[in-house]
Short mmCIF file of C-alpha atoms and ligand atoms in Angstrom, two decimals:
data_model
loop_
_atom_site.label_atom_id
_atom_site.label_comp_id
_atom_site.label_asym_id
_atom_site.label_seq_id
_atom_site.Cartn_x
_atom_site.Cartn_y
_atom_site.Cartn_z
CA UNK A 1 0.00 0.00 0.00
CA UNK A 2 1.24 3.48 -0.85
CA UNK A 3 1.45 6.63 1.23
CA UNK A 4 -1.86 8.49 0.78
CA UNK A 5 -0.05 11.81 1.32
CA UNK A 6 1.72 11.50 -2.05
CA UNK A 7 -0.27 12.10 -5.22
CA UNK A 8 0.63 9.01 -7.17
CA UNK A 9 -2.64 7.30 -8.07
CA UNK A 10 -3.84 7.37 -11.68
CA UNK A 11 -7.45 7.70 -10.61
CA UNK A 12 -9.75 7.79 -7.57
CA UNK A 13 -13.12 6.18 -6.86
CA UNK A 14 -15.83 7.05 -4.35
CA UNK A 15 -18.44 4.43 -3.47
CA UNK A 16 -17.29 0.85 -2.92
CA UNK A 17 -20.73 -0.73 -3.33
CA UNK A 18 -21.66 -3.49 -5.79
CA UNK A 19 -20.41 -1.60 -8.84
CA UNK A 20 -17.73 0.64 -7.39
CA UNK A 21 -15.81 -2.18 -5.71
CA UNK A 22 -15.77 -4.24 -8.90
CA UNK A 23 -14.75 -1.28 -11.06
CA UNK A 24 -11.92 -0.47 -8.64
CA UNK A 25 -10.59 -4.05 -8.80
CA UNK A 26 -10.88 -4.02 -12.59
CA UNK A 27 -8.92 -0.74 -12.75
CA UNK A 28 -6.22 -2.07 -10.43
CA UNK A 29 -6.01 -5.31 -12.38
CA UNK A 30 -5.33 -3.37 -15.58
CA UNK A 31 -2.23 -1.90 -13.96
CA UNK A 32 -3.52 1.48 -12.77
CA UNK A 33 -2.92 2.79 -9.28
CA UNK A 34 -6.25 3.71 -7.70
CA UNK A 35 -7.28 5.54 -4.53
CA UNK A 36 -10.61 4.58 -3.02
CA UNK A 37 -13.03 6.11 -0.53
CA UNK A 38 -16.30 4.87 0.91
CA UNK A 39 -18.74 6.64 3.24
CA UNK A 40 -18.65 3.70 5.64
CA UNK A 41 -14.95 3.39 6.38
CA UNK A 42 -15.13 -0.28 7.45
CA UNK A 43 -16.23 -1.13 3.90
CA UNK A 44 -12.99 0.38 2.59
CA UNK A 45 -10.92 -1.71 4.99
CA UNK A 46 -12.78 -4.87 4.08
CA UNK A 47 -12.43 -4.08 0.39
CA UNK A 48 -8.66 -3.74 0.60
CA UNK A 49 -8.35 -6.89 2.71
CA UNK A 50 -10.23 -8.85 0.07
CA UNK A 51 -8.36 -7.33 -2.87
CA UNK A 52 -5.50 -9.86 -2.58
CA UNK A 53 -2.50 -9.01 -4.75
CA UNK A 54 -4.35 -6.06 -6.27
CA UNK A 55 -4.16 -4.26 -2.91
CA UNK A 56 -0.64 -3.20 -3.88
CA UNK A 57 -2.16 -0.80 -6.42
CA UNK A 58 -4.97 0.37 -4.15
CA UNK A 59 -4.72 3.30 -1.74
CA UNK A 60 -7.50 3.29 0.84
CA UNK A 61 -8.50 6.72 2.15
CA UNK A 62 -10.88 7.78 4.89
CA UNK A 63 -11.29 11.48 4.06
CA UNK A 64 -11.75 13.44 0.87
CA UNK A 65 -8.60 15.48 1.58
CA UNK A 66 -6.55 12.28 1.68
CA UNK A 67 -8.31 10.87 -1.35
CA UNK A 68 -7.64 13.96 -3.45
CA UNK A 69 -4.10 14.33 -2.12
CA UNK A 70 -3.24 10.78 -3.14
CA UNK A 71 -4.16 11.22 -6.81
CA UNK A 72 -1.81 12.58 -9.46
CA UNK A 73 -2.81 15.87 -11.16
CA UNK A 74 -5.05 16.44 -12.99
CA UNK A 75 -7.14 14.24 -10.67
CA UNK A 76 -9.77 11.95 -12.09
CA UNK A 77 -12.33 10.78 -9.56
CA UNK A 78 -15.15 8.35 -10.31
CA UNK A 79 -18.38 8.59 -8.32
CA UNK A 80 -20.24 5.27 -8.04
CA UNK A 81 -23.04 6.16 -5.65
CA UNK A 82 -26.84 6.16 -5.94
CA UNK A 83 -28.23 8.60 -8.51
CA UNK A 84 -29.89 11.82 -7.39
CA UNK A 85 -29.10 14.08 -4.42
CA UNK A 86 -26.25 11.84 -3.20
CA UNK A 87 -24.28 12.75 -6.32
CA UNK A 88 -24.80 16.49 -5.73
CA UNK A 89 -23.83 16.08 -2.09
CA UNK A 90 -20.63 14.19 -2.98
CA UNK A 91 -19.70 16.82 -5.58
CA UNK A 92 -20.30 19.63 -3.07
CA UNK A 93 -18.10 17.95 -0.45
CA UNK A 94 -15.38 17.02 -2.94
CA UNK A 95 -14.96 20.22 -4.96
CA UNK A 96 -13.30 22.32 -2.22
CA UNK A 97 -10.34 19.93 -2.43
CA UNK A 98 -10.07 20.01 -6.23
CA UNK A 99 -8.12 22.29 -8.56
CA UNK A 100 -8.62 23.56 -12.11
CA UNK A 101 -8.36 20.73 -14.57
CA UNK A 102 -9.46 17.99 -12.14
CA UNK A 103 -12.27 15.75 -13.37
CA UNK A 104 -15.27 14.25 -11.57
CA UNK A 105 -16.83 11.32 -13.40
CA UNK A 106 -20.35 10.31 -12.36
CA UNK A 107 -20.54 6.67 -13.44
CA UNK A 108 -23.90 5.87 -11.80
CA UNK A 109 -27.27 5.74 -13.51
CA UNK A 110 -27.98 9.47 -13.40
CA UNK A 111 -30.95 11.15 -15.02
CA UNK A 112 -29.41 12.97 -17.99
CA UNK A 113 -31.13 16.24 -17.01
CA UNK A 114 -29.13 16.17 -13.76
CA UNK A 115 -25.97 15.45 -15.73
CA UNK A 116 -26.63 18.41 -18.06
CA UNK A 117 -27.11 20.66 -15.04
CA UNK A 118 -23.99 19.39 -13.26
CA UNK A 119 -21.89 19.68 -16.41
CA UNK A 120 -22.95 23.32 -16.67
CA UNK A 121 -22.37 24.04 -12.95
CA UNK A 122 -19.25 22.04 -12.10
CA UNK A 123 -16.03 22.56 -14.06
CA UNK A 124 -14.53 19.24 -15.12
CA UNK A 125 -17.70 17.23 -14.43
CA UNK A 126 -18.65 14.47 -16.86
CA UNK A 127 -21.35 11.78 -16.76
CA UNK A 128 -20.82 8.30 -18.13
CA UNK A 129 -23.11 5.28 -18.32
CA UNK A 130 -21.71 1.93 -17.20
CA UNK A 131 -23.48 -1.34 -17.87
CA UNK A 132 -22.77 -4.97 -17.13
CA UNK A 133 -23.74 -5.42 -13.49
CA UNK A 134 -21.17 -6.56 -10.94
CA UNK A 135 -19.61 -9.14 -13.25
CA UNK A 136 -19.28 -6.63 -16.08
CA UNK A 137 -17.80 -4.00 -13.80
CA UNK A 138 -15.21 -6.51 -12.61
CA UNK A 139 -14.22 -8.02 -15.96
CA UNK A 140 -15.32 -5.59 -18.66
CA UNK A 141 -18.36 -3.30 -18.73
CA UNK A 142 -19.79 -1.36 -21.62
CA UNK A 143 -19.13 2.36 -21.11
CA UNK A 144 -21.14 5.18 -22.66
CA UNK A 145 -19.15 8.37 -22.25
CA UNK A 146 -20.57 11.87 -22.24
CA UNK A 147 -19.70 15.48 -21.45
CA UNK A 148 -16.60 17.43 -22.38
CA UNK A 149 -14.61 15.54 -25.02
CA UNK A 150 -11.39 16.96 -23.55
CA UNK A 151 -12.20 15.57 -20.10
CA UNK A 152 -13.31 12.25 -21.62
CA UNK A 153 -10.03 11.93 -23.53
CA UNK A 154 -8.12 12.28 -20.25
CA UNK A 155 -10.02 9.42 -18.58
CA UNK A 156 -10.46 7.33 -21.74
CA UNK A 157 -7.15 5.40 -21.36
CA UNK A 158 -8.37 3.96 -18.04
CA UNK A 159 -11.98 3.40 -19.20
CA UNK A 160 -10.96 1.80 -22.49
CA UNK A 161 -8.53 -0.49 -20.64
CA UNK A 162 -11.21 -1.79 -18.27
CA UNK A 163 -14.05 -2.03 -20.82
CA UNK A 164 -15.32 -5.18 -22.50
CA UNK A 165 -13.88 -5.89 -25.92
CA UNK A 166 -15.62 -6.86 -29.13
CA UNK A 167 -13.29 -8.00 -31.90
CA UNK A 168 -10.46 -6.38 -29.95
CA UNK A 169 -12.24 -3.00 -29.85
CA UNK A 170 -13.05 -1.55 -26.40
CA UNK A 171 -16.74 -1.10 -25.71
CA UNK A 172 -16.15 2.38 -24.35
CA UNK A 173 -16.90 5.41 -26.48
CA UNK A 174 -17.74 9.06 -26.13
CA UNK A 175 -21.36 9.45 -27.16
CA UNK A 176 -21.75 13.21 -27.11
CA UNK A 177 -21.66 16.35 -24.95
CA UNK A 178 -23.55 17.14 -21.73
CA UNK A 179 -25.86 14.35 -20.66
CA UNK A 180 -25.52 12.31 -23.86
CA UNK A 181 -23.71 9.40 -22.21
CA UNK A 182 -26.28 9.08 -19.46
CA UNK A 183 -29.12 9.42 -21.97
CA UNK A 184 -27.71 6.53 -24.03
CA UNK A 185 -27.39 4.48 -20.81
CA UNK A 186 -30.98 5.32 -19.91
CA UNK A 187 -32.23 4.11 -23.29
CA UNK A 188 -30.03 1.02 -22.88
CA UNK A 189 -31.92 0.34 -19.66
CA UNK A 190 -35.28 1.03 -21.32
CA UNK A 191 -34.42 -1.61 -23.92
CA UNK A 192 -33.21 -3.83 -21.06
CA UNK A 193 -36.66 -3.54 -19.43
CA UNK A 194 -38.31 -4.47 -22.75
CA UNK A 195 -35.97 -7.39 -23.47
CA UNK A 196 -36.59 -8.71 -19.95
CA UNK A 197 -40.37 -8.28 -20.25
CA UNK A 198 -40.46 -10.07 -23.62
CA UNK A 199 -38.56 -12.99 -22.07
CA UNK A 200 -40.84 -12.97 -19.01
CA UNK A 201 -43.88 -13.13 -21.31
CA UNK A 202 -42.42 -16.13 -23.18
CA UNK A 203 -41.74 -17.73 -19.79
CA UNK A 204 -45.37 -17.06 -18.78
CA UNK A 205 -46.70 -18.68 -21.96
CA UNK A 206 -44.55 -21.75 -21.34
CA UNK A 207 -45.36 -21.96 -17.62
CA UNK A 208 -49.07 -21.10 -17.61
CA UNK A 209 -50.07 -21.82 -21.20
CA UNK A 210 -48.04 -24.93 -21.92
CA UNK A 211 -47.82 -26.23 -18.34
CA UNK A 212 -44.04 -26.48 -18.44
CA UNK A 213 -41.90 -26.61 -15.30
CA UNK A 214 -38.91 -24.33 -14.77
CA UNK A 215 -36.64 -27.31 -15.33
CA UNK A 216 -38.40 -27.91 -18.65
CA UNK A 217 -38.16 -24.27 -19.64
CA UNK A 218 -34.40 -24.00 -18.98
CA UNK A 219 -33.32 -26.07 -22.01
CA UNK A 220 -35.70 -24.10 -24.24
CA UNK A 221 -33.95 -20.86 -23.34
CA UNK A 222 -30.64 -22.66 -23.75
CA UNK A 223 -31.65 -23.76 -27.23
CA UNK A 224 -32.76 -20.24 -28.15
CA UNK A 225 -29.42 -18.96 -26.95
CA UNK A 226 -27.76 -21.01 -29.67
CA UNK A 227 -29.79 -19.25 -32.38
CA UNK A 228 -30.91 -15.78 -33.44
CA UNK A 229 -31.78 -14.84 -29.85
CA UNK A 230 -28.25 -15.39 -28.58
CA UNK A 231 -27.84 -12.86 -25.81
CA UNK A 232 -26.79 -12.39 -22.22
CA UNK A 233 -30.40 -12.07 -21.02
CA UNK A 234 -31.53 -15.32 -22.69
CA UNK A 235 -28.38 -17.04 -21.38
CA UNK A 236 -29.05 -16.01 -17.77
CA UNK A 237 -32.75 -16.82 -18.13
CA UNK A 238 -31.75 -20.43 -18.93
CA UNK A 239 -29.55 -20.50 -15.84
CA UNK A 240 -32.26 -18.91 -13.72
CA UNK A 241 -34.87 -21.43 -14.87
CA UNK A 242 -32.52 -24.30 -14.03
CA UNK A 243 -31.64 -22.95 -10.57
CA UNK A 244 -32.99 -24.48 -7.37
CA UNK A 245 -33.66 -22.87 -4.01
CA UNK A 246 -31.15 -24.34 -1.57
CA UNK A 247 -33.60 -23.92 1.31
CA UNK A 248 -36.72 -25.57 -0.11
CA UNK A 249 -35.30 -27.55 -2.99
CA UNK A 250 -37.96 -25.97 -5.21
CA UNK A 251 -37.24 -24.18 -8.47
CA UNK A 252 -35.77 -20.75 -7.68
CA UNK A 253 -38.34 -19.12 -9.95
CA UNK A 254 -41.14 -20.78 -8.00
CA UNK A 255 -40.11 -19.16 -4.71
CA UNK A 256 -39.56 -15.59 -5.98
CA UNK A 257 -42.40 -13.10 -5.44
CA UNK A 258 -43.82 -11.82 -8.74
CA UNK A 259 -43.31 -8.13 -7.97
CA UNK A 260 -40.63 -6.37 -10.04
CA UNK A 261 -38.41 -3.66 -8.60
CA UNK A 262 -37.15 -0.69 -10.54
CA UNK A 263 -34.82 2.20 -9.91
CA UNK A 264 -36.21 4.54 -12.55
CA UNK A 265 -34.23 4.32 -15.76
CA UNK A 266 -37.02 2.54 -17.67
CA UNK A 267 -39.49 5.15 -16.49
CA UNK A 268 -37.11 7.97 -17.53
CA UNK A 269 -36.85 6.40 -20.99
CA UNK A 270 -40.63 6.41 -21.33
CA UNK A 271 -40.91 9.98 -20.02
CA UNK A 272 -38.27 11.32 -22.41
CA UNK A 273 -39.84 9.46 -25.32
CA UNK A 274 -43.14 11.18 -24.55
CA UNK A 275 -41.42 14.58 -24.40
CA UNK A 276 -39.74 13.91 -27.74
CA UNK A 277 -42.82 12.39 -29.40
CA UNK A 278 -40.85 9.21 -30.14
CA UNK A 279 -43.04 6.09 -30.15
CA UNK A 280 -41.54 3.36 -27.95
CA UNK A 281 -44.63 1.30 -27.01
CA UNK A 282 -42.70 -1.92 -26.28
CA UNK A 283 -40.54 -0.18 -23.69
CA UNK A 284 -43.58 1.64 -22.29
CA UNK A 285 -45.41 -1.69 -22.01
CA UNK A 286 -42.45 -3.13 -20.11
CA UNK A 287 -42.42 -0.23 -17.65
CA UNK A 288 -46.19 -0.53 -17.20
CA UNK A 289 -45.86 -4.29 -16.66
CA UNK A 290 -43.42 -3.67 -13.77
CA UNK A 291 -45.86 -1.13 -12.33
CA UNK A 292 -48.74 -3.61 -12.64
CA UNK A 293 -46.62 -6.33 -11.05
CA UNK A 294 -46.24 -4.07 -8.02
CA UNK A 295 -50.02 -4.00 -7.53
CA UNK A 296 -49.94 -7.31 -5.72
CA UNK A 297 -52.98 -6.82 -3.50
CA UNK A 298 -55.12 -5.48 -6.33
CA UNK A 299 -54.10 -8.42 -8.51
CA UNK A 300 -55.17 -10.83 -5.80
CA UNK A 301 -58.45 -8.93 -5.43
CA UNK A 302 -58.88 -9.02 -9.22
CA UNK A 303 -58.45 -12.78 -9.29
CA UNK A 304 -60.94 -13.16 -6.44
CA UNK A 305 -63.54 -11.00 -8.23
CA UNK A 306 -63.15 -12.08 -11.85
CA UNK A 307 -61.53 -15.48 -11.47
CA UNK A 308 -58.14 -16.29 -12.95
CA UNK A 309 -58.04 -16.16 -16.74
CA UNK A 310 -58.08 -19.67 -18.27
CA UNK A 311 -54.44 -19.57 -19.44
CA UNK A 312 -53.92 -23.26 -20.35
CA UNK A 313 -53.52 -23.57 -24.10
CA UNK A 314 -55.12 -26.43 -26.05
CA UNK A 315 -52.60 -29.03 -27.20
CA UNK A 316 -50.77 -27.77 -30.29
CA UNK A 317 -52.28 -24.25 -30.18
CA UNK A 318 -48.79 -22.79 -30.07
CA UNK A 319 -45.34 -24.25 -30.59
CA UNK A 320 -42.02 -23.33 -29.04
CA UNK A 321 -40.93 -22.29 -32.53
CA UNK A 322 -43.82 -19.79 -32.65
CA UNK A 323 -42.68 -18.42 -29.32
CA UNK A 324 -39.07 -18.12 -30.48
CA UNK A 325 -40.27 -16.28 -33.58
CA UNK A 326 -42.35 -13.95 -31.44
CA UNK A 327 -39.28 -13.08 -29.37
CA UNK A 328 -37.10 -12.52 -32.44
CA UNK A 329 -39.66 -10.20 -34.04
CA UNK A 330 -40.45 -8.47 -30.73
CA UNK A 331 -36.77 -7.83 -30.06
CA UNK A 332 -36.15 -6.29 -33.49
CA UNK A 333 -39.20 -4.05 -33.13
CA UNK A 334 -38.18 -2.97 -29.65
CA UNK A 335 -34.66 -2.02 -30.75
CA UNK A 336 -36.07 -0.17 -33.76
CA UNK A 337 -38.02 1.95 -31.25
CA UNK A 338 -34.98 2.46 -29.00
CA UNK A 339 -32.82 3.73 -31.86
CA UNK A 340 -35.69 5.90 -33.11
CA UNK A 341 -35.76 7.53 -29.67
CA UNK A 342 -31.98 8.01 -29.71
CA UNK A 343 -32.21 9.66 -33.12
CA UNK A 344 -34.97 11.96 -31.89
CA UNK A 345 -32.98 12.95 -28.79
CA UNK A 346 -29.82 13.51 -30.81
CA UNK A 347 -31.65 15.98 -33.04
CA UNK A 348 -33.54 17.71 -30.23
CA UNK A 349 -30.47 18.19 -28.00
CA UNK A 350 -27.98 18.68 -30.83
CA UNK A 351 -25.77 15.88 -29.51
CA UNK A 352 -24.70 14.38 -32.82
CA UNK A 353 -25.13 10.84 -31.48
CA UNK A 354 -23.63 8.23 -33.79
CA UNK A 355 -26.11 5.37 -34.02
CA UNK A 356 -23.67 2.66 -35.18
CA UNK A 357 -21.26 3.64 -32.38
CA UNK A 358 -24.04 3.09 -29.85
CA UNK A 359 -24.85 -0.36 -31.25
CA UNK A 360 -21.11 -1.15 -31.25
CA UNK A 361 -20.64 -0.16 -27.63
CA UNK A 362 -23.56 -2.44 -26.68
CA UNK A 363 -22.13 -5.51 -28.45
CA UNK A 364 -20.22 -6.68 -25.36
CA UNK A 365 -20.10 -6.04 -21.64
CA UNK A 366 -23.60 -4.64 -21.15
CA UNK A 367 -26.79 -6.32 -20.01
CA UNK A 368 -28.45 -6.11 -23.46
CA UNK A 369 -25.45 -7.53 -25.34
CA UNK A 370 -26.62 -9.90 -28.02
CA UNK A 371 -25.60 -11.37 -31.34
CA UNK A 372 -28.13 -9.14 -33.10
CA UNK A 373 -26.34 -5.96 -32.06
CA UNK A 374 -23.53 -6.51 -34.53
CA UNK A 375 -26.07 -6.75 -37.36
CA UNK A 376 -27.72 -3.63 -35.98
CA UNK A 377 -24.40 -1.78 -35.98
CA UNK A 378 -23.89 -2.78 -39.63
CA UNK A 379 -27.43 -1.69 -40.57
CA UNK A 380 -27.00 1.64 -38.78
CA UNK A 381 -23.65 2.23 -40.50
CA UNK A 382 -25.51 1.96 -43.83
CA UNK A 383 -28.37 4.27 -42.82
CA UNK A 384 -28.17 5.75 -39.27
CA UNK A 385 -31.59 7.40 -39.33
CA UNK A 386 -33.50 4.54 -41.00
CA UNK A 387 -35.94 2.58 -38.84
CA UNK A 388 -34.16 -0.71 -38.15
CA UNK A 389 -37.22 -2.63 -39.39
CA UNK A 390 -36.43 -1.26 -42.87
CA UNK A 391 -32.86 -2.59 -42.94
CA UNK A 392 -32.80 -5.55 -45.36
CA UNK A 393 -31.52 -8.05 -42.78
CA UNK A 394 -34.17 -7.12 -40.22
CA UNK A 395 -36.94 -6.72 -42.79
CA UNK A 396 -36.11 -10.28 -43.86
CA UNK A 397 -36.23 -11.54 -40.29
CA UNK A 398 -39.53 -9.78 -39.66
CA UNK A 399 -41.05 -11.36 -42.77
CA UNK A 400 -39.93 -14.77 -41.52
CA UNK A 401 -41.00 -14.33 -37.90
CA UNK A 402 -44.06 -12.11 -38.17
CA UNK A 403 -46.39 -15.11 -38.33
CA UNK A 404 -44.98 -16.50 -35.07
CA UNK A 405 -45.40 -13.15 -33.34
CA UNK A 406 -48.97 -12.79 -34.61
CA UNK A 407 -49.89 -16.34 -33.64
CA UNK A 408 -48.29 -16.06 -30.20
CA UNK A 409 -49.95 -12.72 -29.48
CA UNK A 410 -53.39 -13.80 -30.65
CA UNK A 411 -53.36 -17.27 -29.03
CA UNK A 412 -52.03 -15.84 -25.78
CA UNK A 413 -54.65 -13.06 -25.76
CA UNK A 414 -57.46 -15.49 -26.54
CA UNK A 415 -56.49 -17.61 -23.56
CA UNK A 416 -55.97 -14.82 -21.06
CA UNK A 417 -52.18 -14.93 -21.02
CA UNK A 418 -50.97 -11.34 -20.66
CA UNK A 419 -48.32 -10.49 -23.26
CA UNK A 420 -48.31 -6.67 -23.25
CA UNK A 421 -44.84 -6.19 -24.77
CA UNK A 422 -45.42 -8.72 -27.55
CA UNK A 423 -48.80 -7.20 -28.45
CA UNK A 424 -47.32 -3.68 -28.32
CA UNK A 425 -44.63 -4.85 -30.74
CA UNK A 426 -47.19 -6.35 -33.09
CA UNK A 427 -49.42 -3.26 -33.04
CA UNK A 428 -46.41 -1.03 -33.78
CA UNK A 429 -45.37 -3.32 -36.63
CA UNK A 430 -48.87 -3.24 -38.11
CA UNK A 431 -49.20 0.53 -37.72
CA UNK A 432 -45.80 1.14 -39.24
CA UNK A 433 -46.79 -0.72 -42.37
CA UNK A 434 -50.17 0.93 -42.77
CA UNK A 435 -50.01 3.65 -45.39
CA UNK A 436 -53.61 4.74 -44.74
CA UNK A 437 -54.17 4.73 -40.98
CA UNK A 438 -57.08 5.87 -38.86
CA UNK A 439 -55.80 9.22 -37.59
CA UNK A 440 -58.17 10.89 -40.08
CA UNK A 441 -60.86 10.06 -37.51
CA UNK A 442 -58.80 11.68 -34.73
CA UNK A 443 -58.33 14.78 -36.87
CA UNK A 444 -62.04 14.94 -37.66
CA UNK A 445 -62.91 14.63 -33.96
CA UNK A 446 -60.40 17.36 -33.04
CA UNK A 447 -61.86 19.62 -35.67
CA UNK A 448 -65.44 18.77 -34.66
CA UNK A 449 -65.06 19.67 -30.99
CA UNK A 450 -62.22 22.20 -31.09
CA UNK A 451 -61.96 23.58 -34.65
CA UNK A 452 -58.33 22.40 -34.70
CA UNK A 453 -58.31 21.99 -38.48
CA UNK A 454 -56.95 19.19 -40.61
CA UNK A 455 -54.96 18.50 -43.77
CA UNK A 456 -56.69 17.00 -46.84
CA UNK A 457 -55.61 14.13 -49.04
CA UNK A 458 -56.73 15.89 -52.21
CA UNK A 459 -54.90 19.20 -51.84
CA UNK A 460 -51.90 20.79 -50.13
CA UNK A 461 -52.13 23.05 -47.08
CA UNK A 462 -53.48 22.80 -43.56
CA UNK A 463 -56.19 24.34 -41.39
CA UNK A 464 -59.15 22.93 -43.34
CA UNK A 465 -62.42 22.52 -41.45
CA UNK A 466 -65.35 20.15 -41.84
CA UNK A 467 -68.94 21.29 -42.17
CA UNK A 468 -69.99 19.48 -39.01
CA UNK A 469 -73.46 21.02 -38.84
N1 NDP B 501 -25.95 -2.65 -9.53
C1 NDP B 501 -25.91 -2.61 -10.87
O1 NDP B 501 -26.09 -3.63 -11.57
C2 NDP B 501 -25.65 -1.32 -11.56
C3 NDP B 501 -25.73 -0.11 -10.88
N2 NDP B 501 -25.46 1.05 -11.56
C4 NDP B 501 -25.51 2.34 -10.87
O2 NDP B 501 -24.32 2.49 -10.12
C5 NDP B 501 -24.55 3.29 -8.97
C6 NDP B 501 -24.14 2.51 -7.73
O3 NDP B 501 -24.91 1.32 -7.71
P1 NDP B 501 -24.53 0.07 -6.80
O4 NDP B 501 -23.07 -0.12 -6.74
O5 NDP B 501 -25.38 -1.05 -7.28
O6 NDP B 501 -25.06 0.57 -5.38
P2 NDP B 501 -24.76 0.00 -3.93
O7 NDP B 501 -25.97 0.26 -3.13
O8 NDP B 501 -24.22 -1.38 -3.96
O9 NDP B 501 -23.60 0.96 -3.41
C7 NDP B 501 -23.84 2.30 -3.16
C8 NDP B 501 -22.55 3.01 -2.76
O10 NDP B 501 -22.84 4.38 -2.57
C9 NDP B 501 -22.53 4.72 -1.23
N3 NDP B 501 -23.54 5.63 -0.73
C10 NDP B 501 -24.87 5.39 -0.62
N4 NDP B 501 -25.48 6.46 -0.11
C11 NDP B 501 -24.53 7.37 0.13
C12 NDP B 501 -24.55 8.67 0.67
N5 NDP B 501 -25.68 9.26 1.04
N6 NDP B 501 -23.39 9.33 0.77
C13 NDP B 501 -22.23 8.76 0.39
N7 NDP B 501 -22.15 7.52 -0.13
C14 NDP B 501 -23.29 6.85 -0.26
C15 NDP B 501 -22.51 3.45 -0.43
O11 NDP B 501 -21.68 3.60 0.68
P3 NDP B 501 -21.97 2.85 2.07
O12 NDP B 501 -21.15 1.60 2.05
O13 NDP B 501 -21.50 3.81 3.11
O14 NDP B 501 -23.44 2.58 2.15
C16 NDP B 501 -21.94 2.50 -1.47
O15 NDP B 501 -20.56 2.61 -1.55
C17 NDP B 501 -26.05 3.62 -9.01
O16 NDP B 501 -26.23 4.85 -9.65
C18 NDP B 501 -26.62 2.51 -9.86
O17 NDP B 501 -27.83 2.86 -10.47
C19 NDP B 501 -25.09 1.06 -12.87
C20 NDP B 501 -25.01 -0.10 -13.56
C21 NDP B 501 -25.30 -1.37 -12.99
O1 5RP B 502 -28.19 -0.27 -14.88
C1 5RP B 502 -28.37 -1.42 -14.56
C2 5RP B 502 -28.17 -2.50 -15.53
O2 5RP B 502 -27.90 -1.99 -16.81
C3 5RP B 502 -28.79 -1.72 -13.16
O3 5RP B 502 -28.72 -3.05 -12.82
C4 5RP B 502 -30.13 -1.15 -12.85
O4 5RP B 502 -30.32 -1.17 -11.45
C5 5RP B 502 -31.25 -1.90 -13.50
O5 5RP B 502 -32.42 -1.17 -13.43
P1 5RP B 502 -33.62 -1.54 -12.45
O6 5RP B 502 -33.02 -1.64 -11.05
O7 5RP B 502 -34.57 -0.40 -12.61
O8 5RP B 502 -34.18 -2.86 -12.91
#
């Protein structure tokens, strides 16, 4: 261990929780000297004790003065604490010890509006999104940089060294100024919510519709993971389905309460999409599904009043191939919506987001990493602003798998199996291929009750009115 009074460390880190501890070990393992600080000092001691050989590159500190003093100038200090007021509080306590040119990096899941504000208020502040959970943080996360490019380039050598790699390329890139990095991470999480909900719906169809046990479902996910759906989330779903509760011996899934938690990033994605007028119904359905899952008492009351929906599917009504197709189509549609939102935000906030770079940074390390992301990166390189459903490779896949999505959605709905994300995907797909929609009725109604005016099919211009009598 080094003398904390001498500024030798390459970087500092505040917050040795699940993510911070793993990031710190990852940084030390890549050969960087790192100073660490945690609010609860005993956690710092325990962390260093458990760091093994890596402790030689770790300087534990118990005060901000010591932390700052132990880092080489210009100091780079990562914050890995809960999003919100804690970040502001840490910045306020830290800044008196800092000098011009020092950099604070908020690596938590901040709301990008907070990041924009902090970047404007605090010199040298940047916000970055980090994904991959504890395992990713330890062995290679995906990092979505944001804020001042100059500040990013000073911390990039460390972040690129610790990031996951895809084809030798680090999954760590600067996305854009201000809150761009945190916005991209937020949309990543929105897509994560949707991916997870789609998988949960497929699980529900297998469990309640097809009467399959968790042990029977595990190899199905495993099989899907060898095909088009290859992804981290399908891979862990197979492992989850196979897992047993050590206490009861029952399937792990069968002992977990069906009430989903959330920290807010999915909700922020939906809120920003509404502000930007970007349609992301699959992600919105996933957020709503978590909210509905939280209404445990009401759901029990609903079952008591209306009776449980029938759920069991007649033999042969749906195949596992149909379900796999539904997930493939649903996933493509969901990502098309996510990138549409990113394009809308990039334009609205003048960030100049590079769509293929976002897909590339998501190819490894992050929670939504999947085989499809490389094809998405290629499609976005060809046409960054094109809806992904229009890219030849995905248009082809949608043609192949549309029938499975339609069949799954309709059979599930008929038998009372809730599949809100799958049906949202199908409705979006159908609306997005309808040249003549039904909004003429909306326009007529708006004009009828509020004289809002409409456009006509047979002539140019706007502000036409109907003779509604
Ligand atoms: N867990 C995950 O999979 C991921 C999390 N993130 C984000 O990373 C950030 C950290 O998450 P995670 O590591 O899971 O969180 P943890 O709860 O595991 O750790 C939180 C850390 O913040 C410190 N902390 C909490 N409150 C305060 C406070 N009021 N003042 C000072 N320090 C405080 C804790 O210190 P103490 O020991 O004293 O409590 C601890 O070091 C969050 O923004 C989260 O959203 C991002 C990607 C993935
Ligand atoms: O950022 C993450 C993964 O990418 C975190 O695990 C985050 O906590 C997940 O969101 P939520 O807790 O709302 O499910």
